[in-house]
Amino acid sequence: MYDFYRAAALVPKVRVADTEFNKEAILTKLTEAYEYDAGIIAFPELAITGYTCQDLFLQSTLYENAMRAMSEIVATTENRSEIVIIGSPVKVNSKLYNSAFVIIGGKVIGISVKTFIPNHNEFYEKRWFTSAVDLDVNFVYASEIGFELEEDYEIPIGNNIVYDLENGLKFGVEICEDLWATVPPSTWLTLGGAEMIINLSASNELITKRDYRRSLVKQASASGYCEYLYVSAGASESTQDLVFSGHSLLAENGTILNENRDVVADDYIMIADMDLGKIRADRLRSTTFADSAAYNNDILSDIVTVKCTGYDVVDSDGKYIIAPEHPFIPASKEKRVRRCNDIFDMQVAGLIKRLTVTGSKPVVGVSGGMDSTLTLLVCAKALRKMKKEPGELIAITMPAFGTTDRTYRNSIDLIKSLGADPLVIDIKDACLQHYKDIGHDIEVKDVTYENVQARERTQVLMDYANSHGGIVIGTGDLSELALGWCTYNADQMSMYNVNGSIPKTLVRWMIDSVAENDLFPESTEILKDILDTPISPELLPPDENGNIVQKTEDSVGPYELHDFFLYYSFRYGYTPSKVFVLARKAFREKYTDKEILKWMKLFYTRFFNQQFKRSCMPDGIKVGSVSLSPRGDLRMPSDASSRIWLDEVAELENRYVL
């Protein structure tokens, strides 16, 4: 339903050349995997015999017993719906091939054969095995390869098979060295439709090889827009000259979902849930992927699609799906700080280009909030890199009816700490005059009351920039643009916006990283206080104690939820139902179903009816995978209907809340 599928990498203990022992070990591991409800189960390369049999592979006794053991394993799956993939030798027309038996429902539905046979350094497989390139048949009968059956059947065989299940899941198999090739077989399998690649491997461990292996799997999953399950033979293989590590991992479009942690391992199961919705969404929007298939049409004409009629791997419940609360923010501190620093450098580079081309000074409206703080820091760093005096930064704070002493003080102190001279322009009188001009009652604290202040601030910034050779640098962030939580032709507008593709949840960490790295030592303590200040447009008067009354998240909901909705709705095009399922997983300790759906309804409502503000948003660089620029990632009519999205949210409310 939600494109979740559970995969299992199984690394059993083996006894080299003891097919009976290995069969029992495989069956034991299969039973364990069934308990995890894994739908796709993979064992290592040559798991039925052991990878390190050497010249014993040429012994008829070993081969015959291997086929007998495989026959028995296949028979145990008769009433099962899982895909089981086991490495085994296979003999075809007097040649031995290193292969993977793909099993479901008591049958072998295909045999995928290894293409690249290593014969260098510690490997000398060509002594025993032949490449799939030399395979001169497209199918074999089960009886021909040594199975003893009451009823014989054909089995597709080759290195060009894409397995297509009834539920739409398509996968291919390659074996060990194939991944190391300049052009791996999986390249053609993915372009031929496979959304998942399973690699059965026997990779010995060497210093640094684990990292290199991980990078290969990540890159294969990224370039192929696919899931990549890699399962490798473990430490119970022969240690005559080598040690095998049992390194298993699952990568999803360039991201490692799970891997075993021990450098040398054996006798374990690695479980991971994959989200094929991500793969399908990226393939749908990637013209490069589609073009790659079209440009290689001649080669892809050799791909054989095996329709697995009657076989349907059931969607998993997503128990092991990784759904972080903050998808825009790396979980580890090291990665988070590095990402924030990189984005900051990108913002600075973008601004330097614009200032250089226009020959202008940066003009910033400083409120004491996080967004304007980040913009101010970017401007200060840009001037520093341009070897300009800090005084060229024009920083204006414009107190009005909602300004508190705390935010006003932080604005002034921050500007001074950066070496600039704060310019204070009180806009209360100008707003009062405007209220009078348009006949608005000052006691009516409505949207007009608020927007007059927002537009007056923008007018001051624009006009001051005109008179002092500057350009107004915007402060609005990605989350505000998504919700339209900005005043049209006020904070929605600028001459260049450095924050436009940075979500609110990340803005906080951007400032934190600047403070932690002491990029502006004199500003560090002020930045910490700004981070502790509630998010507010400060357009309504403070309370009797001078505290902020108007808190944005009281009105529009938690930004962490909206950023979550934005990421999955517009990075991958997920339905409200799937976004909700993921949100429940991510925020189960924070928000009830009722709260999630309440703010989800507001998100879709505002995202659609506020598109007109994004249709004319100012220039600004894209820094991440989600951007709402009408010149970049989002081309959307301003008058599109949100009905079907809101209908689905209403159905969720009926199911989970009412």
XYZ file of C-alpha atoms in Angstrom:
658
model
C 0.000 0.000 0.000
C 2.766 2.415 0.933
C 5.575 0.809 -1.108
C 7.328 -0.464 2.025
C 9.179 -3.761 1.621
C 11.253 -5.654 4.170
C 14.575 -7.142 3.157
C 16.787 -9.521 5.087
C 20.480 -10.295 4.594
C 21.216 -13.687 6.118
C 24.771 -14.786 6.825
C 24.733 -18.341 8.222
C 27.654 -20.338 9.485
C 29.058 -22.585 6.779
C 31.220 -25.647 6.653
C 33.259 -25.564 3.498
C 32.013 -28.289 1.126
C 29.488 -29.646 3.681
C 26.228 -29.124 1.788
C 24.100 -30.938 4.380
C 25.339 -28.705 7.191
C 24.917 -25.612 5.024
C 21.403 -26.636 4.005
C 20.351 -26.931 7.657
C 21.999 -23.610 8.509
C 20.136 -21.945 5.637
C 16.801 -23.449 6.695
C 17.355 -22.329 10.282
C 18.087 -18.798 9.149
C 15.062 -18.866 6.834
C 12.805 -19.711 9.760
C 14.213 -16.769 11.703
C 13.716 -14.432 8.736
C 10.083 -15.528 8.381
C 9.482 -14.398 11.961
C 10.619 -10.904 10.974
C 8.092 -10.904 8.095
C 10.886 -10.259 5.619
C 9.637 -10.369 2.034
C 13.021 -10.492 0.292
C 15.619 -12.818 1.795
C 19.156 -13.092 0.470
C 22.063 -15.405 1.351
C 25.743 -14.948 0.354
C 27.525 -16.053 -2.783
C 27.828 -19.852 -3.048
C 26.177 -20.224 0.361
C 25.116 -23.805 -0.311
C 28.706 -25.044 -0.726
C 30.781 -22.288 0.829
C 32.732 -19.865 -1.343
C 36.179 -21.227 -0.506
C 35.886 -24.788 -1.878
C 38.565 -24.155 -4.521
C 39.204 -27.258 -6.699
C 36.465 -29.129 -4.853
C 34.026 -27.203 -7.086
C 35.121 -29.555 -9.858
C 34.073 -32.618 -7.866
C 30.825 -34.230 -9.018
C 30.102 -35.282 -5.448
C 30.010 -31.685 -4.271
C 27.829 -30.537 -7.155
C 25.321 -33.382 -6.875
C 24.941 -32.857 -3.150
C 24.600 -29.120 -3.648
C 21.704 -29.644 -6.082
C 20.079 -32.154 -3.736
C 20.326 -29.654 -0.873
C 18.978 -26.832 -3.052
C 16.057 -29.024 -4.132
C 15.141 -29.635 -0.502
C 15.376 -25.954 0.383
C 13.204 -24.999 -2.596
C 10.582 -27.556 -1.550
C 10.260 -25.979 1.922
C 9.137 -22.689 0.352
C 6.100 -24.210 -1.388
C 3.532 -22.409 0.756
C 5.587 -19.266 1.284
C 5.304 -15.924 -0.525
C 8.818 -14.636 0.244
C 11.513 -14.196 -2.385
C 14.543 -16.281 -1.337
C 17.870 -15.895 -3.123
C 20.702 -18.357 -2.493
C 24.159 -18.561 -4.013
C 25.018 -21.851 -5.670
C 27.121 -23.313 -8.478
C 25.124 -24.429 -11.497
C 26.262 -26.717 -14.327
C 25.013 -25.942 -17.846
C 26.318 -27.653 -21.001
C 29.461 -28.909 -19.270
C 30.357 -25.515 -17.857
C 30.167 -24.400 -14.240
C 28.656 -21.026 -13.392
C 28.617 -19.012 -10.188
C 24.935 -18.214 -9.766
C 22.044 -17.076 -7.610
C 18.907 -19.209 -7.385
C 15.806 -17.026 -7.087
C 13.100 -18.994 -5.288
C 9.453 -18.392 -4.425
C 6.463 -20.623 -3.790
C 8.353 -23.891 -4.069
C 9.939 -23.109 -7.448
C 13.128 -21.649 -8.835
C 11.793 -18.756 -10.937
C 15.194 -17.790 -12.291
C 18.941 -18.297 -12.051
C 21.037 -15.146 -12.243
C 24.623 -15.768 -13.304
C 27.822 -13.936 -12.412
C 29.338 -11.965 -15.279
C 32.762 -10.835 -14.099
C 34.935 -13.668 -12.844
C 37.911 -12.282 -10.904
C 41.287 -13.806 -11.620
C 43.739 -11.420 -9.993
C 45.436 -10.890 -6.642
C 43.877 -13.345 -4.173
C 41.106 -14.426 -6.571
C 41.349 -17.130 -9.219
C 37.707 -18.019 -9.901
C 38.288 -18.614 -13.617
C 39.924 -21.857 -12.613
C 36.414 -23.182 -11.896
C 33.718 -20.808 -13.167
C 32.662 -19.465 -16.554
C 31.249 -15.986 -17.185
C 27.594 -15.438 -18.004
C 28.850 -13.916 -21.267
C 29.638 -17.461 -22.437
C 26.241 -18.835 -21.478
C 24.644 -20.164 -24.699
C 21.088 -20.800 -23.434
C 18.309 -18.611 -22.016
C 16.656 -21.283 -19.916
C 17.321 -24.698 -18.441
C 15.084 -27.437 -17.145
C 15.266 -28.101 -13.430
C 16.107 -31.724 -14.150
C 19.034 -30.695 -16.379
C 20.826 -28.959 -13.537
C 20.361 -31.879 -11.142
C 17.018 -31.334 -9.419
C 14.969 -34.482 -8.775
C 11.328 -33.552 -9.345
C 7.996 -35.223 -10.015
C 7.182 -32.494 -12.537
C 9.926 -30.734 -14.495
C 9.825 -27.048 -15.451
C 11.805 -24.405 -17.320
C 13.995 -21.927 -15.415
C 15.178 -18.685 -17.052
C 18.942 -18.260 -16.707
C 21.362 -15.424 -17.456
C 22.801 -12.135 -16.281
C 20.019 -10.089 -17.897
C 16.936 -11.070 -15.892
C 14.564 -8.582 -14.278
C 12.078 -10.320 -11.977
C 8.638 -8.666 -12.075
C 6.228 -9.584 -9.284
C 2.479 -9.061 -9.527
C 2.513 -6.165 -7.054
C 4.874 -4.213 -9.309
C 8.100 -4.873 -7.409
C 10.913 -5.436 -9.894
C 14.388 -6.594 -8.958
C 17.582 -7.949 -10.441
C 20.541 -9.907 -9.103
C 24.270 -9.529 -9.616
C 27.105 -11.331 -7.880
C 30.113 -9.935 -6.001
C 32.741 -8.820 -8.553
C 29.987 -7.586 -10.862
C 29.662 -4.553 -8.604
C 33.374 -3.771 -8.971
C 33.200 -3.729 -12.769
C 33.521 -0.512 -14.768
C 29.973 -1.042 -16.034
C 28.179 -3.400 -13.611
C 25.354 -5.607 -14.894
C 23.079 -3.771 -12.468
C 23.399 -0.693 -14.707
C 21.412 -2.471 -17.403
C 19.105 -4.187 -14.936
C 18.041 -0.891 -13.360
C 17.603 0.809 -16.726
C 15.606 -2.265 -17.712
C 13.173 -1.666 -14.863
C 14.698 -3.232 -11.737
C 14.013 -1.058 -8.693
C 16.101 -3.237 -6.423
C 19.402 -5.025 -6.924
C 20.463 -7.919 -4.722
C 24.171 -8.712 -4.675
C 25.308 -12.063 -3.325
C 28.947 -11.682 -2.433
C 31.974 -13.285 -0.842
C 34.248 -10.354 -0.176
C 37.333 -10.922 1.909
C 38.273 -8.285 4.447
C 41.300 -6.017 4.079
C 42.205 -2.767 5.761
C 40.063 0.066 4.244
C 38.115 -2.378 2.049
C 34.966 -2.052 4.162
C 34.793 1.698 3.505
C 35.431 1.186 -0.189
C 32.777 -1.523 -0.393
C 30.283 0.763 1.347
C 31.031 3.574 -1.090
C 30.481 1.231 -4.057
C 27.091 0.134 -2.750
C 26.024 3.707 -2.018
C 27.073 4.873 -5.463
C 25.402 1.916 -7.192
C 22.131 2.695 -5.434
C 22.431 6.390 -6.288
C 23.361 6.078 -9.951
C 20.790 3.323 -10.471
C 18.018 5.112 -8.545
C 17.457 1.855 -6.717
C 17.556 -0.143 -3.535
C 20.781 -2.152 -3.269
C 20.987 -5.128 -0.906
C 24.484 -6.512 -0.455
C 25.070 -9.713 1.518
C 28.519 -11.239 1.925
C 29.988 -14.533 3.124
C 31.057 -14.596 6.763
C 33.991 -15.585 8.907
C 33.236 -19.310 8.889
C 34.580 -19.546 5.332
C 38.075 -21.011 5.051
C 40.785 -18.850 6.599
C 43.599 -20.647 4.805
C 44.745 -17.390 3.204
C 41.893 -14.918 3.719
C 39.253 -13.868 6.208
C 35.732 -13.104 5.020
C 33.915 -10.367 6.878
C 30.212 -11.043 6.358
C 29.645 -7.382 5.497
C 25.982 -6.796 4.651
C 24.229 -3.524 3.927
C 21.166 -2.029 2.292
C 21.412 1.300 0.489
C 18.526 3.370 -0.812
C 19.302 5.864 -3.543
C 22.687 6.781 -2.072
C 21.805 6.433 1.623
C 22.765 3.486 3.819
C 19.639 2.237 5.596
C 21.328 -0.486 7.616
C 24.508 -2.545 7.821
C 26.033 -4.990 10.235
C 28.422 -3.313 12.645
C 31.089 -5.936 13.309
C 34.151 -5.761 11.074
C 34.243 -9.560 10.926
C 30.889 -11.258 11.413
C 29.038 -14.525 10.989
C 25.732 -16.191 11.810
C 23.418 -13.171 11.850
C 20.387 -11.559 10.206
C 20.290 -7.939 9.098
C 16.762 -6.553 8.676
C 15.778 -3.314 6.979
C 12.609 -1.802 5.569
C 12.957 0.023 2.276
C 10.667 2.647 0.824
C 10.337 2.052 -2.889
C 8.203 5.184 -3.079
C 11.409 7.204 -2.957
C 12.886 5.277 -5.873
C 9.717 5.566 -7.927
C 9.378 9.288 -7.235
C 12.962 10.065 -8.239
C 12.754 7.961 -11.387
C 9.509 9.684 -12.327
C 11.049 13.144 -12.209
C 14.532 12.310 -13.474
C 14.740 12.910 -17.209
C 18.354 11.710 -17.059
C 17.279 8.246 -15.905
C 14.680 8.008 -18.672
C 17.143 9.294 -21.281
C 19.785 6.799 -20.147
C 17.359 3.996 -20.872
C 16.452 5.476 -24.249
C 20.095 6.000 -25.266
C 20.931 2.381 -24.419
C 17.857 0.859 -26.018
C 19.882 -1.577 -28.138
C 21.532 -3.095 -25.073
C 18.310 -3.080 -23.065
C 16.556 -5.049 -25.775
C 18.447 -8.063 -24.403
C 16.900 -7.668 -20.936
C 14.567 -10.539 -20.103
C 11.625 -9.702 -17.855
C 10.368 -12.703 -15.932
C 6.735 -12.162 -15.004
C 6.195 -13.911 -11.704
C 2.465 -14.570 -12.058
C 0.809 -15.597 -8.844
C 3.693 -14.354 -6.680
C 3.251 -11.232 -4.641
C 5.648 -10.133 -1.911
C 3.425 -8.455 0.651
C 4.123 -4.854 1.622
C 5.763 -4.594 5.016
C 4.200 -2.643 7.868
C 7.155 -0.257 7.778
C 8.239 -1.135 11.308
C 11.900 -0.641 10.425
C 11.422 2.359 8.150
C 13.667 5.205 9.234
C 11.594 8.392 9.485
C 13.581 11.069 11.336
C 11.667 13.945 12.924
C 13.777 16.456 11.042
C 14.510 15.132 7.548
C 16.351 18.304 6.560
C 18.821 17.920 9.427
C 21.488 15.187 9.819
C 21.148 13.198 13.018
C 24.794 13.291 14.079
C 26.312 16.488 15.382
C 29.383 16.131 13.166
C 27.333 15.850 9.981
C 24.934 18.582 11.087
C 27.698 21.074 11.749
C 29.384 20.227 8.455
C 26.133 20.659 6.541
C 25.360 23.965 8.233
C 28.842 25.254 7.474
C 28.551 24.169 3.836
C 25.169 25.851 3.420
C 26.470 29.021 5.053
C 29.343 29.091 2.570
C 26.872 28.604 -0.289
C 24.722 31.488 0.938
C 27.771 33.714 1.209
C 28.961 32.765 -2.280
C 25.566 33.518 -3.789
C 25.393 36.907 -2.110
C 28.947 37.863 -3.091
C 28.076 37.263 -6.738
C 24.972 39.459 -6.511
C 26.765 42.257 -4.633
C 29.653 42.152 -7.107
C 27.424 42.320 -10.178
C 25.242 45.117 -8.814
C 28.047 47.004 -7.064
C 25.696 47.366 -4.118
C 25.777 47.307 -0.358
C 23.626 44.791 1.528
C 20.586 46.247 3.304
C 18.959 44.072 5.965
C 15.953 44.552 8.188
C 16.896 43.152 11.592
C 14.122 42.053 13.936
C 16.011 40.104 16.570
C 14.512 36.854 15.266
C 16.343 33.892 13.787
C 15.690 34.487 10.091
C 16.950 38.066 9.994
C 19.858 37.036 12.217
C 20.982 34.407 9.713
C 20.686 36.879 6.842
C 22.707 39.451 8.792
C 25.463 36.894 9.483
C 25.606 35.928 5.802
C 25.944 39.586 4.807
C 28.688 40.196 7.368
C 30.652 37.153 6.173
C 30.203 38.131 2.507
C 31.624 41.599 3.137
C 34.502 40.089 5.059
C 35.358 37.754 2.164
C 35.077 40.660 -0.265
C 37.547 42.561 1.961
C 34.991 45.301 2.528
C 34.631 47.288 5.716
C 31.964 46.012 8.162
C 30.454 49.491 8.047
C 29.209 48.822 4.506
C 26.575 46.573 6.048
C 23.370 48.607 6.304
C 21.394 47.060 9.146
C 18.078 48.658 10.036
C 15.841 47.800 12.951
C 12.312 49.158 12.787
C 10.459 48.941 16.099
C 6.679 49.066 16.016
C 3.732 48.091 18.199
C 4.802 44.479 18.802
C 8.533 44.990 19.343
C 9.756 43.761 22.728
C 12.733 45.085 24.658
C 14.444 41.722 24.264
C 14.304 41.552 20.471
C 15.093 45.270 20.119
C 18.137 44.948 22.379
C 19.347 41.828 20.577
C 18.988 43.553 17.213
C 21.085 46.531 18.257
C 23.695 44.465 20.083
C 24.087 41.993 17.225
C 24.563 44.708 14.612
C 27.197 46.415 16.755
C 28.993 43.129 17.471
C 29.446 42.657 13.723
C 31.141 46.029 13.385
C 28.226 47.835 11.743
C 26.283 50.900 12.892
C 22.666 50.100 13.711
C 20.093 52.360 12.113
C 16.865 52.660 14.091
C 13.778 53.836 12.236
C 10.644 53.775 14.382
C 7.689 53.082 12.100
C 4.843 53.570 14.584
C 3.976 57.113 13.452
C 4.083 56.143 9.795
C 1.746 53.205 10.483
C -0.644 55.383 12.477
C -0.808 57.808 9.578
C -1.483 54.960 7.193
C -4.238 53.554 9.410
C -5.789 57.008 9.324
C -5.395 57.309 5.558
C -7.197 54.027 4.873
C -9.743 54.468 7.670
C -8.615 51.522 9.814
C -9.489 51.524 13.512
C -6.251 51.216 15.515
C -8.099 49.107 18.108
C -8.900 46.425 15.550
C -5.886 44.118 15.704
C -6.623 42.227 12.501
C -4.624 41.237 9.423
C -4.726 44.827 8.153
C -3.275 46.045 11.446
C -0.418 43.555 11.093
C 0.268 43.889 7.383
C 0.490 47.680 7.480
C 3.518 47.286 9.746
C 5.079 44.573 7.586
C 4.672 46.608 4.393
C 5.929 49.789 6.013
C 9.121 47.988 6.997
C 9.640 46.748 3.448
C 9.000 50.230 2.042
C 11.608 51.700 4.381
C 14.151 49.051 3.377
C 13.537 49.446 -0.350
C 13.651 53.220 -0.309
C 16.691 53.369 1.952
C 18.476 50.909 -0.332
C 17.677 53.162 -3.317
C 19.094 56.201 -1.621
C 22.286 54.527 -0.375
C 23.342 52.305 -3.271
C 22.134 49.103 -1.679
C 19.962 46.088 -2.352
C 17.537 44.613 0.156
C 18.582 41.134 1.255
C 15.570 38.985 2.150
C 15.141 37.038 5.359
C 12.144 34.754 4.700
C 12.826 31.007 4.892
C 11.555 27.930 3.049
C 9.002 27.002 5.722
C 7.396 30.446 5.659
C 7.193 30.266 1.873
C 5.583 26.818 2.026
C 2.870 28.073 4.368
C 2.664 31.526 2.823
C 3.341 32.846 6.336
C 4.585 36.144 4.982
C 2.924 39.374 3.920
C 2.573 39.790 0.182
C 4.819 42.599 -1.045
C 6.316 42.930 2.425
C 8.617 40.315 3.966
C 7.663 38.148 0.962
C 9.672 40.528 -1.243
C 13.326 41.540 -1.449
C 15.989 42.164 -4.075
C 17.820 38.920 -3.231
C 16.963 36.293 -0.611
C 19.689 34.164 0.959
C 17.296 32.093 3.133
C 14.680 31.071 0.577
C 15.555 27.367 0.444
C 16.428 26.844 4.114
C 13.667 25.341 6.303
C 12.887 26.864 9.679
C 14.093 23.779 11.562
C 17.497 24.171 9.924
C 17.766 27.953 10.427
C 18.158 27.397 14.160
C 21.049 24.993 13.634
C 22.653 27.295 11.089
C 22.897 30.022 13.712
C 23.983 27.511 16.332
C 26.859 26.336 14.124
C 28.006 29.935 13.591
C 27.976 30.451 17.352
C 29.681 27.139 18.131
C 32.446 27.763 15.593
C 32.937 31.322 16.865
C 32.832 32.761 13.340
C 31.908 36.047 14.989
C 33.246 35.707 18.571
C 31.820 39.046 19.709
C 28.341 37.893 18.680
C 28.263 34.418 20.242
C 26.386 35.217 23.456
C 23.854 37.371 21.613
C 23.232 34.562 19.133
C 22.516 32.156 21.964
C 19.853 34.479 23.364
C 18.289 34.923 19.918
C 18.041 31.137 19.622
C 16.101 31.104 22.916
C 13.608 33.718 21.710
C 10.145 32.474 20.629
C 9.424 32.664 16.885
C 7.167 35.684 16.286
C 6.442 38.348 13.633
C 5.955 40.791 16.557
C 3.054 42.599 14.910
C 0.792 42.534 17.976
C 1.562 44.420 21.235
C 3.454 42.489 23.964
C 1.791 41.594 27.275
C 1.893 43.738 30.410
C 5.322 42.278 31.268
C 6.795 43.109 27.872
C 6.827 39.498 26.678
C 5.991 38.279 23.188
C 2.299 37.482 22.824
C 2.133 36.574 19.155
C 3.884 33.226 18.790
C 3.862 31.946 15.233
C 3.604 28.260 16.090
C 0.435 28.911 18.119
C -1.200 30.028 14.892
C 0.257 27.794 12.189
C 1.450 24.859 14.256
C 4.892 23.390 14.928
C 7.371 24.132 12.177
C 8.955 20.726 12.675
C 5.686 19.135 11.543
C 5.321 21.456 8.567
C 8.901 20.854 7.490
C 8.224 17.120 7.728
C 5.052 17.446 5.622
C 6.880 19.612 3.098
C 9.798 17.228 2.725
C 7.786 14.083 2.027
C 4.984 15.779 0.068
C 7.206 17.661 -2.338
C 10.524 15.830 -2.272
C 8.862 12.511 -3.083
C 5.267 13.402 -3.970
C 3.807 11.176 -1.235
C 0.091 11.063 -0.554
C -1.292 12.581 2.671
C -1.910 9.022 3.916
C 1.712 8.005 3.496
C 2.985 11.274 4.978
C 0.717 10.671 7.961
C 1.984 7.111 8.452
C 5.568 8.387 8.461
C 4.701 11.308 10.755
C 3.135 8.934 13.276
C 6.380 6.957 13.332
C 8.575 10.028 13.634
C 6.528 11.954 16.225
C 4.832 9.188 18.198
C 6.269 10.548 21.456
C 5.353 14.184 20.719
C 2.032 14.558 18.915
C -1.281 12.731 18.880
C -2.936 11.611 15.646
C -5.414 14.452 16.103
C -2.659 17.047 16.352
C -0.760 15.702 13.339
C -3.899 15.715 11.180
C -4.975 19.157 12.391
C -1.715 20.722 11.246
C -1.544 18.570 8.115
C -4.913 19.962 7.051
C -3.621 23.493 7.584
C -0.431 22.671 5.682
C -2.205 21.516 2.519
C -4.727 24.335 2.725
C -2.119 27.049 3.002
C 0.343 25.454 0.593
C -2.214 25.605 -2.193
C -3.910 28.931 -1.504
C -0.627 30.766 -0.869
C 1.123 29.706 -4.085
C 0.686 33.208 -5.549
C 3.309 34.468 -3.100
C 5.827 31.939 -4.363
C 5.036 32.624 -8.011
C 6.827 35.964 -7.729
C 9.417 35.214 -5.069
C 12.822 36.914 -5.449
C 16.067 35.356 -6.639
C 18.015 33.166 -4.243
C 20.123 30.035 -4.476
C 18.903 26.491 -3.929
C 20.894 24.708 -1.222
C 19.061 21.408 -0.727
C 16.803 18.861 -2.381
C 13.614 20.885 -1.801
C 13.105 24.284 -3.346
C 9.918 26.235 -4.041
C 11.297 28.654 -6.589
C 9.042 29.053 -9.666
C 12.239 29.175 -11.724
C 13.531 25.931 -10.232
C 11.761 23.007 -8.628
C 8.123 24.089 -8.322
C 5.977 25.111 -11.249
C 2.473 25.206 -9.871
C -0.627 27.211 -10.806
C -1.643 29.730 -8.165
C -5.287 28.716 -8.498
C -4.928 24.923 -8.285
C -7.470 23.088 -6.124
C -6.420 21.343 -2.923
C -9.662 19.361 -2.691
C -8.406 15.811 -3.277
C -5.546 16.267 -0.793
C -7.902 17.650 1.864
C -10.451 14.907 1.160
C -7.756 12.351 1.930
C -6.885 14.150 5.182
C -10.588 14.094 6.090
C -10.662 10.332 5.494
C -7.692 9.954 7.814
C -9.484 12.003 10.471
C -12.538 9.728 10.187
C -10.320 6.668 10.566
C -7.958 7.772 13.329
C -9.637 10.595 15.250
C -13.431 10.707 14.985
